């Protein structure tokens, strides 16, 4: 699908979503093609009249002659309503102009879901308003709790903290929704009425809330299966008006992109050759686990668009 920032991709009431990685297209990597189950699920959502709810565009990072991504650097001028940002780089995935475009997008009310993974993966997000302060990395914006500046996953020794071990790829983790229950964490089809399971990953990243941010809260936590240490899984950032009068859109931070990638929903989808940890089968053996992550995805779409 060809598009430009000025293309009108929306129909009335359609939520226009950009699924975006911060790496170039590479077959043997976590490129956007490996998020096909997420894209298909988003595209399958319908409104009360049975019409398609979301129009979804998925793309990897490309750069122009100045090193900027032509879509991200002008995102505020596009017709996208939401950016789902999968930050898979180690510092070079967003240019200053890209960050400026994303920040302007949020200042005009755009919603953002941001996610990354272990150590410094995704640290190019550090310049994004609120989101950059929410994600903790190894060498940038480290967790202010110094007791957490230590390895959690002891098995994959070439990966350093933050690297919380919530389970094998392909398995699920038992998560805890914080009270009061946030709209993101509701699942009316669950026996408890809330989301209880998420795809697991051996080395999730770190997220939290600066004391200077009164508009965000942790809405779900998980626990390391190695150290039993609790860690933050999801942070929800409410919209607010900044000092210049801009109404910033809502934002979500997830501790790992593996909550959304094909391999972690269904290991038969395969993974890049550099993934060497043995997978599990929990997601395919427990239907409720897949239903829970799909409920979360649907909730995120509605919440980011202020439809809840």
PDB file of C-alpha atoms in Angstrom:
ATOM      1  CA  UNK A   1       0.000   0.000   0.000  1.00  0.00           C
ATOM      2  CA  UNK A   2       1.451   3.332  -1.038  1.00  0.00           C
ATOM      3  CA  UNK A   3       0.698   6.349   1.112  1.00  0.00           C
ATOM      4  CA  UNK A   4       2.048   9.731   2.067  1.00  0.00           C
ATOM      5  CA  UNK A   5       1.527  11.834   5.211  1.00  0.00           C
ATOM      6  CA  UNK A   6      -1.184  13.809   3.421  1.00  0.00           C
ATOM      7  CA  UNK A   7      -3.182  10.837   2.136  1.00  0.00           C
ATOM      8  CA  UNK A   8      -6.686  10.587   3.565  1.00  0.00           C
ATOM      9  CA  UNK A   9      -6.842   6.958   4.638  1.00  0.00           C
ATOM     10  CA  UNK A  10      -9.823   7.237   6.941  1.00  0.00           C
ATOM     11  CA  UNK A  11     -13.510   6.563   6.563  1.00  0.00           C
ATOM     12  CA  UNK A  12     -15.983   7.997   9.115  1.00  0.00           C
ATOM     13  CA  UNK A  13     -15.391   6.545  12.595  1.00  0.00           C
ATOM     14  CA  UNK A  14     -12.456   4.467  11.365  1.00  0.00           C
ATOM     15  CA  UNK A  15      -9.435   4.341  13.678  1.00  0.00           C
ATOM     16  CA  UNK A  16      -6.329   4.707  11.566  1.00  0.00           C
ATOM     17  CA  UNK A  17      -3.358   2.859  13.094  1.00  0.00           C
ATOM     18  CA  UNK A  18       0.318   2.847  12.155  1.00  0.00           C
ATOM     19  CA  UNK A  19       2.279  -0.212  13.277  1.00  0.00           C
ATOM     20  CA  UNK A  20       5.896   0.930  13.080  1.00  0.00           C
ATOM     21  CA  UNK A  21       9.260  -0.645  13.880  1.00  0.00           C
ATOM     22  CA  UNK A  22      12.464   1.342  14.302  1.00  0.00           C
ATOM     23  CA  UNK A  23      14.583  -1.049  12.216  1.00  0.00           C
ATOM     24  CA  UNK A  24      14.874  -1.475   8.431  1.00  0.00           C
ATOM     25  CA  UNK A  25      13.222  -4.437   6.767  1.00  0.00           C
ATOM     26  CA  UNK A  26      15.394  -7.488   7.370  1.00  0.00           C
ATOM     27  CA  UNK A  27      14.073 -11.016   6.870  1.00  0.00           C
ATOM     28  CA  UNK A  28      16.092 -12.471   9.755  1.00  0.00           C
ATOM     29  CA  UNK A  29      14.979  -9.952  12.373  1.00  0.00           C
ATOM     30  CA  UNK A  30      11.841  -8.766  14.166  1.00  0.00           C
ATOM     31  CA  UNK A  31      10.621  -6.794  11.146  1.00  0.00           C
ATOM     32  CA  UNK A  32       7.005  -5.722  10.816  1.00  0.00           C
ATOM     33  CA  UNK A  33       6.147  -8.883   8.867  1.00  0.00           C
ATOM     34  CA  UNK A  34       6.499 -10.769  12.162  1.00  0.00           C
ATOM     35  CA  UNK A  35       3.590  -8.780  13.631  1.00  0.00           C
ATOM     36  CA  UNK A  36       1.092 -10.191  11.128  1.00  0.00           C
ATOM     37  CA  UNK A  37      -1.202 -11.791  13.721  1.00  0.00           C
ATOM     38  CA  UNK A  38      -1.529  -8.469  15.512  1.00  0.00           C
ATOM     39  CA  UNK A  39      -2.232  -6.665  12.249  1.00  0.00           C
ATOM     40  CA  UNK A  40      -4.816  -9.261  11.211  1.00  0.00           C
ATOM     41  CA  UNK A  41      -6.549  -9.099  14.570  1.00  0.00           C
ATOM     42  CA  UNK A  42      -6.698  -5.287  14.521  1.00  0.00           C
ATOM     43  CA  UNK A  43      -8.055  -5.400  10.974  1.00  0.00           C
ATOM     44  CA  UNK A  44     -10.739  -7.894  12.025  1.00  0.00           C
ATOM     45  CA  UNK A  45     -12.284  -5.612  14.665  1.00  0.00           C
ATOM     46  CA  UNK A  46     -15.706  -4.239  13.751  1.00  0.00           C
ATOM     47  CA  UNK A  47     -17.943  -1.532  15.141  1.00  0.00           C
ATOM     48  CA  UNK A  48     -21.513  -1.990  16.365  1.00  0.00           C
ATOM     49  CA  UNK A  49     -22.755  -1.942  12.764  1.00  0.00           C
ATOM     50  CA  UNK A  50     -20.368  -4.662  11.671  1.00  0.00           C
ATOM     51  CA  UNK A  51     -18.115  -2.291   9.754  1.00  0.00           C
ATOM     52  CA  UNK A  52     -14.331  -2.543   9.915  1.00  0.00           C
ATOM     53  CA  UNK A  53     -13.183  -0.507  12.913  1.00  0.00           C
ATOM     54  CA  UNK A  54      -9.470  -0.100  12.157  1.00  0.00           C
ATOM     55  CA  UNK A  55      -7.457   0.630   9.059  1.00  0.00           C
ATOM     56  CA  UNK A  56      -3.963  -0.650   9.751  1.00  0.00           C
ATOM     57  CA  UNK A  57      -0.685   0.191   8.047  1.00  0.00           C
ATOM     58  CA  UNK A  58       2.424  -1.740   9.043  1.00  0.00           C
ATOM     59  CA  UNK A  59       5.909  -0.629   8.065  1.00  0.00           C
ATOM     60  CA  UNK A  60       9.563  -0.799   9.006  1.00  0.00           C
ATOM     61  CA  UNK A  61      11.826   2.222   9.246  1.00  0.00           C
ATOM     62  CA  UNK A  62      13.145   3.754   6.061  1.00  0.00           C
ATOM     63  CA  UNK A  63      15.374   6.835   5.801  1.00  0.00           C
ATOM     64  CA  UNK A  64      15.691   9.655   3.337  1.00  0.00           C
ATOM     65  CA  UNK A  65      18.937  11.379   2.321  1.00  0.00           C
ATOM     66  CA  UNK A  66      18.981  13.264   5.632  1.00  0.00           C
ATOM     67  CA  UNK A  67      18.542  10.127   7.741  1.00  0.00           C
ATOM     68  CA  UNK A  68      14.907  10.792   8.617  1.00  0.00           C
ATOM     69  CA  UNK A  69      11.929   8.499   8.233  1.00  0.00           C
ATOM     70  CA  UNK A  70       9.543  10.375   5.890  1.00  0.00           C
ATOM     71  CA  UNK A  71       6.431   9.210   7.744  1.00  0.00           C
ATOM     72  CA  UNK A  72       7.573   9.537  11.354  1.00  0.00           C
ATOM     73  CA  UNK A  73       9.270  12.896  10.844  1.00  0.00           C
ATOM     74  CA  UNK A  74       5.965  14.349   9.603  1.00  0.00           C
ATOM     75  CA  UNK A  75       3.581  12.161  11.574  1.00  0.00           C
ATOM     76  CA  UNK A  76       1.668  15.155  12.911  1.00  0.00           C
ATOM     77  CA  UNK A  77       0.654  16.014   9.340  1.00  0.00           C
ATOM     78  CA  UNK A  78      -0.711  12.526   8.650  1.00  0.00           C
ATOM     79  CA  UNK A  79      -4.200  11.131   9.107  1.00  0.00           C
ATOM     80  CA  UNK A  80      -3.069   8.490  11.583  1.00  0.00           C
ATOM     81  CA  UNK A  81      -4.925   8.389  14.884  1.00  0.00           C
ATOM     82  CA  UNK A  82      -2.588   5.994  16.672  1.00  0.00           C
ATOM     83  CA  UNK A  83       1.081   5.018  16.532  1.00  0.00           C
ATOM     84  CA  UNK A  84       2.036   1.561  17.816  1.00  0.00           C
ATOM     85  CA  UNK A  85       5.797   1.911  18.081  1.00  0.00           C
ATOM     86  CA  UNK A  86       7.943  -1.214  18.306  1.00  0.00           C
ATOM     87  CA  UNK A  87      11.352   0.174  19.243  1.00  0.00           C
ATOM     88  CA  UNK A  88      13.780  -2.592  18.266  1.00  0.00           C
ATOM     89  CA  UNK A  89      16.953  -0.565  17.796  1.00  0.00           C
ATOM     90  CA  UNK A  90      19.791   0.089  20.237  1.00  0.00           C
ATOM     91  CA  UNK A  91      19.911   3.842  19.877  1.00  0.00           C
ATOM     92  CA  UNK A  92      19.774   4.694  16.177  1.00  0.00           C
ATOM     93  CA  UNK A  93      16.139   3.929  15.363  1.00  0.00           C
ATOM     94  CA  UNK A  94      14.751   7.467  15.498  1.00  0.00           C
ATOM     95  CA  UNK A  95      16.315  10.687  14.262  1.00  0.00           C
ATOM     96  CA  UNK A  96      15.753  14.022  16.053  1.00  0.00           C
ATOM     97  CA  UNK A  97      13.313  14.933  13.277  1.00  0.00           C
ATOM     98  CA  UNK A  98      11.467  11.634  13.746  1.00  0.00           C
ATOM     99  CA  UNK A  99      11.119  12.330  17.449  1.00  0.00           C
ATOM    100  CA  UNK A 100       9.908  15.864  16.717  1.00  0.00           C
ATOM    101  CA  UNK A 101       7.249  14.491  14.365  1.00  0.00           C
ATOM    102  CA  UNK A 102       6.104  11.951  16.948  1.00  0.00           C
ATOM    103  CA  UNK A 103       5.965  14.596  19.683  1.00  0.00           C
ATOM    104  CA  UNK A 104       3.924  16.912  17.487  1.00  0.00           C
ATOM    105  CA  UNK A 105       1.627  13.994  16.651  1.00  0.00           C
ATOM    106  CA  UNK A 106       0.937  13.485  20.335  1.00  0.00           C
ATOM    107  CA  UNK A 107       0.509  17.232  20.917  1.00  0.00           C
ATOM    108  CA  UNK A 108      -2.299  17.202  18.370  1.00  0.00           C
ATOM    109  CA  UNK A 109      -4.011  14.388  20.286  1.00  0.00           C
ATOM    110  CA  UNK A 110      -2.543  11.272  18.669  1.00  0.00           C
ATOM    111  CA  UNK A 111      -2.433   8.133  20.809  1.00  0.00           C
ATOM    112  CA  UNK A 112       0.771   6.121  21.177  1.00  0.00           C
ATOM    113  CA  UNK A 113       1.478   2.570  22.288  1.00  0.00           C
ATOM    114  CA  UNK A 114       5.217   2.154  22.846  1.00  0.00           C
ATOM    115  CA  UNK A 115       7.197  -0.958  23.555  1.00  0.00           C
ATOM    116  CA  UNK A 116      10.766  -2.242  23.510  1.00  0.00           C
ATOM    117  CA  UNK A 117      12.703  -5.078  25.147  1.00  0.00           C
ATOM    118  CA  UNK A 118      15.781  -5.823  27.270  1.00  0.00           C
ATOM    119  CA  UNK A 119      18.856  -3.728  28.038  1.00  0.00           C
ATOM    120  CA  UNK A 120      19.173  -0.765  25.601  1.00  0.00           C
ATOM    121  CA  UNK A 121      16.754  -2.041  22.973  1.00  0.00           C
ATOM    122  CA  UNK A 122      14.496   0.866  22.069  1.00  0.00           C
ATOM    123  CA  UNK A 123      16.530   3.607  23.725  1.00  0.00           C
ATOM    124  CA  UNK A 124      16.004   5.851  20.700  1.00  0.00           C
ATOM    125  CA  UNK A 125      12.627   6.645  22.331  1.00  0.00           C
ATOM    126  CA  UNK A 126      14.260   8.642  25.125  1.00  0.00           C
ATOM    127  CA  UNK A 127      13.390  11.956  23.445  1.00  0.00           C
ATOM    128  CA  UNK A 128       9.661  11.234  23.152  1.00  0.00           C
ATOM    129  CA  UNK A 129       7.495  13.212  25.585  1.00  0.00           C
ATOM    130  CA  UNK A 130       6.570  11.159  28.701  1.00  0.00           C
ATOM    131  CA  UNK A 131       7.310   7.894  26.899  1.00  0.00           C
ATOM    132  CA  UNK A 132      11.056   8.447  27.045  1.00  0.00           C
ATOM    133  CA  UNK A 133      10.870   8.920  30.813  1.00  0.00           C
ATOM    134  CA  UNK A 134       8.693   5.843  31.269  1.00  0.00           C
ATOM    135  CA  UNK A 135      11.087   3.354  29.659  1.00  0.00           C
ATOM    136  CA  UNK A 136      14.199   2.409  31.659  1.00  0.00           C
ATOM    137  CA  UNK A 137      17.299   1.268  29.810  1.00  0.00           C
ATOM    138  CA  UNK A 138      20.762  -0.012  30.674  1.00  0.00           C
ATOM    139  CA  UNK A 139      22.814   3.049  29.725  1.00  0.00           C
ATOM    140  CA  UNK A 140      20.091   5.679  29.296  1.00  0.00           C
ATOM    141  CA  UNK A 141      17.353   6.710  31.722  1.00  0.00           C
ATOM    142  CA  UNK A 142      18.163   3.850  34.136  1.00  0.00           C
ATOM    143  CA  UNK A 143      15.672   2.717  36.740  1.00  0.00           C
ATOM    144  CA  UNK A 144      15.901   5.153  39.686  1.00  0.00           C
ATOM    145  CA  UNK A 145      15.599   2.151  42.027  1.00  0.00           C
ATOM    146  CA  UNK A 146      19.274   1.175  42.056  1.00  0.00           C
ATOM    147  CA  UNK A 147      18.476  -2.240  43.522  1.00  0.00           C
ATOM    148  CA  UNK A 148      17.029  -3.109  40.098  1.00  0.00           C
ATOM    149  CA  UNK A 149      20.253  -2.369  38.238  1.00  0.00           C
ATOM    150  CA  UNK A 150      21.139  -6.036  38.172  1.00  0.00           C
ATOM    151  CA  UNK A 151      20.493  -9.050  35.972  1.00  0.00           C
ATOM    152  CA  UNK A 152      17.239 -10.914  36.442  1.00  0.00           C
ATOM    153  CA  UNK A 153      17.578 -13.492  33.636  1.00  0.00           C
ATOM    154  CA  UNK A 154      20.753 -15.475  34.400  1.00  0.00           C
ATOM    155  CA  UNK A 155      20.516 -17.814  31.414  1.00  0.00           C
ATOM    156  CA  UNK A 156      21.006 -15.625  28.339  1.00  0.00           C
ATOM    157  CA  UNK A 157      24.302 -14.234  29.544  1.00  0.00           C
ATOM    158  CA  UNK A 158      24.957 -11.871  26.619  1.00  0.00           C
ATOM    159  CA  UNK A 159      21.889  -9.805  27.622  1.00  0.00           C
ATOM    160  CA  UNK A 160      22.145  -7.390  30.537  1.00  0.00           C
ATOM    161  CA  UNK A 161      19.561  -5.621  32.721  1.00  0.00           C
ATOM    162  CA  UNK A 162      16.786  -4.730  32.592  1.00  0.00           C
ATOM    163  CA  UNK A 163      15.938  -8.307  31.586  1.00  0.00           C
ATOM    164  CA  UNK A 164      13.042  -9.645  33.675  1.00  0.00           C
ATOM    165  CA  UNK A 165      12.382 -13.333  33.037  1.00  0.00           C
ATOM    166  CA  UNK A 166       8.617 -13.853  32.760  1.00  0.00           C
ATOM    167  CA  UNK A 167       8.869 -17.248  31.032  1.00  0.00           C
ATOM    168  CA  UNK A 168       9.774 -18.879  27.731  1.00  0.00           C
ATOM    169  CA  UNK A 169       8.737 -17.472  24.380  1.00  0.00           C
ATOM    170  CA  UNK A 170       5.519 -19.271  23.470  1.00  0.00           C
ATOM    171  CA  UNK A 171       4.454 -19.610  27.102  1.00  0.00           C
ATOM    172  CA  UNK A 172       2.179 -17.265  29.022  1.00  0.00           C
ATOM    173  CA  UNK A 173       2.794 -15.364  32.228  1.00  0.00           C
ATOM    174  CA  UNK A 174       0.308 -14.801  35.032  1.00  0.00           C
ATOM    175  CA  UNK A 175      -0.085 -11.057  35.490  1.00  0.00           C
ATOM    176  CA  UNK A 176      -1.707  -8.855  38.130  1.00  0.00           C
ATOM    177  CA  UNK A 177      -3.991  -5.953  37.268  1.00  0.00           C
ATOM    178  CA  UNK A 178      -3.605  -3.113  39.758  1.00  0.00           C
ATOM    179  CA  UNK A 179      -6.601  -1.637  41.536  1.00  0.00           C
ATOM    180  CA  UNK A 180      -8.733   0.188  40.693  1.00  0.00           C
ATOM    181  CA  UNK A 181      -9.079  -1.900  37.563  1.00  0.00           C
ATOM    182  CA  UNK A 182      -8.075   0.126  34.512  1.00  0.00           C
ATOM    183  CA  UNK A 183     -10.149  -0.129  31.293  1.00  0.00           C
ATOM    184  CA  UNK A 184      -7.085  -1.596  29.571  1.00  0.00           C
ATOM    185  CA  UNK A 185      -7.227  -4.614  31.845  1.00  0.00           C
ATOM    186  CA  UNK A 186     -10.886  -5.603  31.488  1.00  0.00           C
ATOM    187  CA  UNK A 187     -11.971  -8.811  29.776  1.00  0.00           C
ATOM    188  CA  UNK A 188     -15.701  -9.536  30.130  1.00  0.00           C
ATOM    189  CA  UNK A 189     -15.145 -13.007  28.673  1.00  0.00           C
ATOM    190  CA  UNK A 190     -12.694 -13.955  31.423  1.00  0.00           C
ATOM    191  CA  UNK A 191     -14.053 -15.733  34.549  1.00  0.00           C
ATOM    192  CA  UNK A 192     -12.593 -12.943  36.691  1.00  0.00           C
ATOM    193  CA  UNK A 193     -13.690 -10.137  34.355  1.00  0.00           C
ATOM    194  CA  UNK A 194     -10.096  -9.024  33.923  1.00  0.00           C
ATOM    195  CA  UNK A 195      -7.028  -9.922  31.909  1.00  0.00           C
ATOM    196  CA  UNK A 196      -4.926 -12.510  33.741  1.00  0.00           C
ATOM    197  CA  UNK A 197      -2.442 -13.804  31.146  1.00  0.00           C
ATOM    198  CA  UNK A 198       0.087 -12.245  28.775  1.00  0.00           C
ATOM    199  CA  UNK A 199       2.653 -13.775  26.408  1.00  0.00           C
ATOM    200  CA  UNK A 200       5.861 -14.496  28.306  1.00  0.00           C
ATOM    201  CA  UNK A 201       9.435 -13.593  27.401  1.00  0.00           C
ATOM    202  CA  UNK A 202      12.803 -14.505  28.989  1.00  0.00           C
ATOM    203  CA  UNK A 203      14.108 -10.927  29.256  1.00  0.00           C
ATOM    204  CA  UNK A 204      11.567  -8.103  29.364  1.00  0.00           C
ATOM    205  CA  UNK A 205      12.525  -4.460  29.658  1.00  0.00           C
ATOM    206  CA  UNK A 206      11.920  -2.039  32.513  1.00  0.00           C
ATOM    207  CA  UNK A 207       9.246   0.645  32.767  1.00  0.00           C
ATOM    208  CA  UNK A 208       8.057   2.993  35.511  1.00  0.00           C
ATOM    209  CA  UNK A 209       6.743   6.458  36.301  1.00  0.00           C
ATOM    210  CA  UNK A 210       8.822   9.526  37.204  1.00  0.00           C
ATOM    211  CA  UNK A 211       7.684  11.261  40.387  1.00  0.00           C
ATOM    212  CA  UNK A 212       7.179  14.404  38.321  1.00  0.00           C
ATOM    213  CA  UNK A 213       4.454  12.765  36.194  1.00  0.00           C
ATOM    214  CA  UNK A 214       0.993  12.954  37.827  1.00  0.00           C
ATOM    215  CA  UNK A 215      -0.853  11.702  34.744  1.00  0.00           C
ATOM    216  CA  UNK A 216       0.401   8.103  34.552  1.00  0.00           C
ATOM    217  CA  UNK A 217      -0.035   4.946  36.567  1.00  0.00           C
ATOM    218  CA  UNK A 218       1.019   1.312  36.501  1.00  0.00           C
ATOM    219  CA  UNK A 219      -2.003  -0.754  35.454  1.00  0.00           C
ATOM    220  CA  UNK A 220      -0.437  -4.234  35.463  1.00  0.00           C
ATOM    221  CA  UNK A 221       2.559  -6.004  36.934  1.00  0.00           C
ATOM    222  CA  UNK A 222       4.157  -9.405  36.542  1.00  0.00           C
ATOM    223  CA  UNK A 223       6.685 -11.472  38.437  1.00  0.00           C
ATOM    224  CA  UNK A 224      10.000 -12.991  37.434  1.00  0.00           C
ATOM    225  CA  UNK A 225       9.925 -16.782  37.472  1.00  0.00           C
ATOM    226  CA  UNK A 226      13.633 -16.751  38.370  1.00  0.00           C
ATOM    227  CA  UNK A 227      13.913 -14.206  41.189  1.00  0.00           C
ATOM    228  CA  UNK A 228      10.199 -13.792  42.079  1.00  0.00           C
ATOM    229  CA  UNK A 229      10.781 -10.052  41.758  1.00  0.00           C
ATOM    230  CA  UNK A 230       7.716  -8.076  40.714  1.00  0.00           C
ATOM    231  CA  UNK A 231       8.128  -5.768  37.743  1.00  0.00           C
ATOM    232  CA  UNK A 232       5.931  -3.311  35.880  1.00  0.00           C
ATOM    233  CA  UNK A 233       4.283  -4.680  32.756  1.00  0.00           C
ATOM    234  CA  UNK A 234       2.100  -1.776  31.550  1.00  0.00           C
ATOM    235  CA  UNK A 235       2.012   1.950  32.262  1.00  0.00           C
ATOM    236  CA  UNK A 236      -0.974   4.020  31.096  1.00  0.00           C
ATOM    237  CA  UNK A 237      -0.513   7.734  30.468  1.00  0.00           C
ATOM    238  CA  UNK A 238      -3.640   9.906  30.518  1.00  0.00           C
ATOM    239  CA  UNK A 239      -4.111  12.830  28.159  1.00  0.00           C
ATOM    240  CA  UNK A 240      -3.481  16.287  29.554  1.00  0.00           C
ATOM    241  CA  UNK A 241      -2.988  19.892  28.535  1.00  0.00           C
ATOM    242  CA  UNK A 242       0.596  21.122  28.430  1.00  0.00           C
ATOM    243  CA  UNK A 243       1.855  24.616  29.231  1.00  0.00           C
ATOM    244  CA  UNK A 244       1.380  25.688  25.608  1.00  0.00           C
ATOM    245  CA  UNK A 245      -2.262  24.629  25.583  1.00  0.00           C
ATOM    246  CA  UNK A 246      -1.783  21.434  23.566  1.00  0.00           C
ATOM    247  CA  UNK A 247      -4.019  18.500  24.498  1.00  0.00           C
ATOM    248  CA  UNK A 248      -1.656  15.540  24.421  1.00  0.00           C
ATOM    249  CA  UNK A 249      -3.084  12.173  23.469  1.00  0.00           C
ATOM    250  CA  UNK A 250      -3.052   9.133  25.676  1.00  0.00           C
ATOM    251  CA  UNK A 251      -0.047   6.804  25.710  1.00  0.00           C
ATOM    252  CA  UNK A 252       0.775   3.271  26.806  1.00  0.00           C
ATOM    253  CA  UNK A 253       4.146   1.722  27.639  1.00  0.00           C
ATOM    254  CA  UNK A 254       4.652  -2.052  27.530  1.00  0.00           C
ATOM    255  CA  UNK A 255       7.753  -3.739  28.903  1.00  0.00           C
ATOM    256  CA  UNK A 256       8.328  -5.934  25.836  1.00  0.00           C
ATOM    257  CA  UNK A 257       7.384  -6.043  22.155  1.00  0.00           C
ATOM    258  CA  UNK A 258       7.181  -9.814  22.590  1.00  0.00           C
ATOM    259  CA  UNK A 259       3.687  -9.274  23.984  1.00  0.00           C
ATOM    260  CA  UNK A 260       2.640  -8.567  20.367  1.00  0.00           C
ATOM    261  CA  UNK A 261       4.905 -10.484  18.005  1.00  0.00           C
ATOM    262  CA  UNK A 262       3.692 -13.557  16.069  1.00  0.00           C
ATOM    263  CA  UNK A 263       6.186 -15.977  17.644  1.00  0.00           C
ATOM    264  CA  UNK A 264       4.957 -15.234  21.144  1.00  0.00           C
ATOM    265  CA  UNK A 265       1.330 -15.765  20.188  1.00  0.00           C
ATOM    266  CA  UNK A 266       2.040 -18.928  18.181  1.00  0.00           C
ATOM    267  CA  UNK A 267       5.556 -20.415  18.046  1.00  0.00           C
ATOM    268  CA  UNK A 268       4.751 -22.191  14.778  1.00  0.00           C
ATOM    269  CA  UNK A 269       5.087 -18.746  13.142  1.00  0.00           C
ATOM    270  CA  UNK A 270       8.852 -18.970  13.636  1.00  0.00           C
ATOM    271  CA  UNK A 271      11.483 -16.528  14.819  1.00  0.00           C
ATOM    272  CA  UNK A 272      14.818 -15.026  13.708  1.00  0.00           C
ATOM    273  CA  UNK A 273      17.796 -17.384  13.731  1.00  0.00           C
ATOM    274  CA  UNK A 274      19.506 -15.520  16.594  1.00  0.00           C
ATOM    275  CA  UNK A 275      16.794 -16.538  19.078  1.00  0.00           C
ATOM    276  CA  UNK A 276      18.362 -19.467  20.925  1.00  0.00           C
ATOM    277  CA  UNK A 277      16.178 -19.925  24.023  1.00  0.00           C
ATOM    278  CA  UNK A 278      13.958 -23.047  23.960  1.00  0.00           C
ATOM    279  CA  UNK A 279      10.291 -22.087  23.442  1.00  0.00           C
ATOM    280  CA  UNK A 280       7.208 -23.226  25.316  1.00  0.00           C
ATOM    281  CA  UNK A 281       3.685 -24.151  24.223  1.00  0.00           C
ATOM    282  CA  UNK A 282       1.542 -22.446  26.838  1.00  0.00           C
ATOM    283  CA  UNK A 283      -0.074 -19.914  24.518  1.00  0.00           C
ATOM    284  CA  UNK A 284      -1.430 -22.624  22.230  1.00  0.00           C
ATOM    285  CA  UNK A 285      -2.394 -24.956  25.076  1.00  0.00           C
ATOM    286  CA  UNK A 286      -4.368 -22.350  27.050  1.00  0.00           C
ATOM    287  CA  UNK A 287      -6.964 -20.574  24.842  1.00  0.00           C
ATOM    288  CA  UNK A 288      -7.632 -18.011  27.587  1.00  0.00           C
ATOM    289  CA  UNK A 289      -4.075 -16.676  27.233  1.00  0.00           C
ATOM    290  CA  UNK A 290      -4.585 -15.713  23.582  1.00  0.00           C
ATOM    291  CA  UNK A 291      -8.036 -14.329  24.351  1.00  0.00           C
ATOM    292  CA  UNK A 292      -6.538 -12.151  27.082  1.00  0.00           C
ATOM    293  CA  UNK A 293      -3.852 -10.554  24.913  1.00  0.00           C
ATOM    294  CA  UNK A 294      -6.408  -9.981  22.165  1.00  0.00           C
ATOM    295  CA  UNK A 295      -8.735  -8.356  24.713  1.00  0.00           C
ATOM    296  CA  UNK A 296      -5.859  -6.090  25.740  1.00  0.00           C
ATOM    297  CA  UNK A 297      -5.151  -5.130  22.130  1.00  0.00           C
ATOM    298  CA  UNK A 298      -8.807  -4.255  21.577  1.00  0.00           C
ATOM    299  CA  UNK A 299      -8.912  -2.283  24.835  1.00  0.00           C
ATOM    300  CA  UNK A 300      -5.799  -0.359  23.799  1.00  0.00           C
ATOM    301  CA  UNK A 301      -7.380   0.644  20.485  1.00  0.00           C
ATOM    302  CA  UNK A 302     -10.478   2.012  22.203  1.00  0.00           C
ATOM    303  CA  UNK A 303      -8.673   3.614  25.141  1.00  0.00           C
ATOM    304  CA  UNK A 304      -6.120   5.417  23.001  1.00  0.00           C
ATOM    305  CA  UNK A 305      -8.996   6.833  20.951  1.00  0.00           C
ATOM    306  CA  UNK A 306     -10.979   7.876  24.056  1.00  0.00           C
ATOM    307  CA  UNK A 307     -13.807   5.501  23.190  1.00  0.00           C
ATOM    308  CA  UNK A 308     -13.949   3.942  26.667  1.00  0.00           C
TER     309      UNK A 308
END
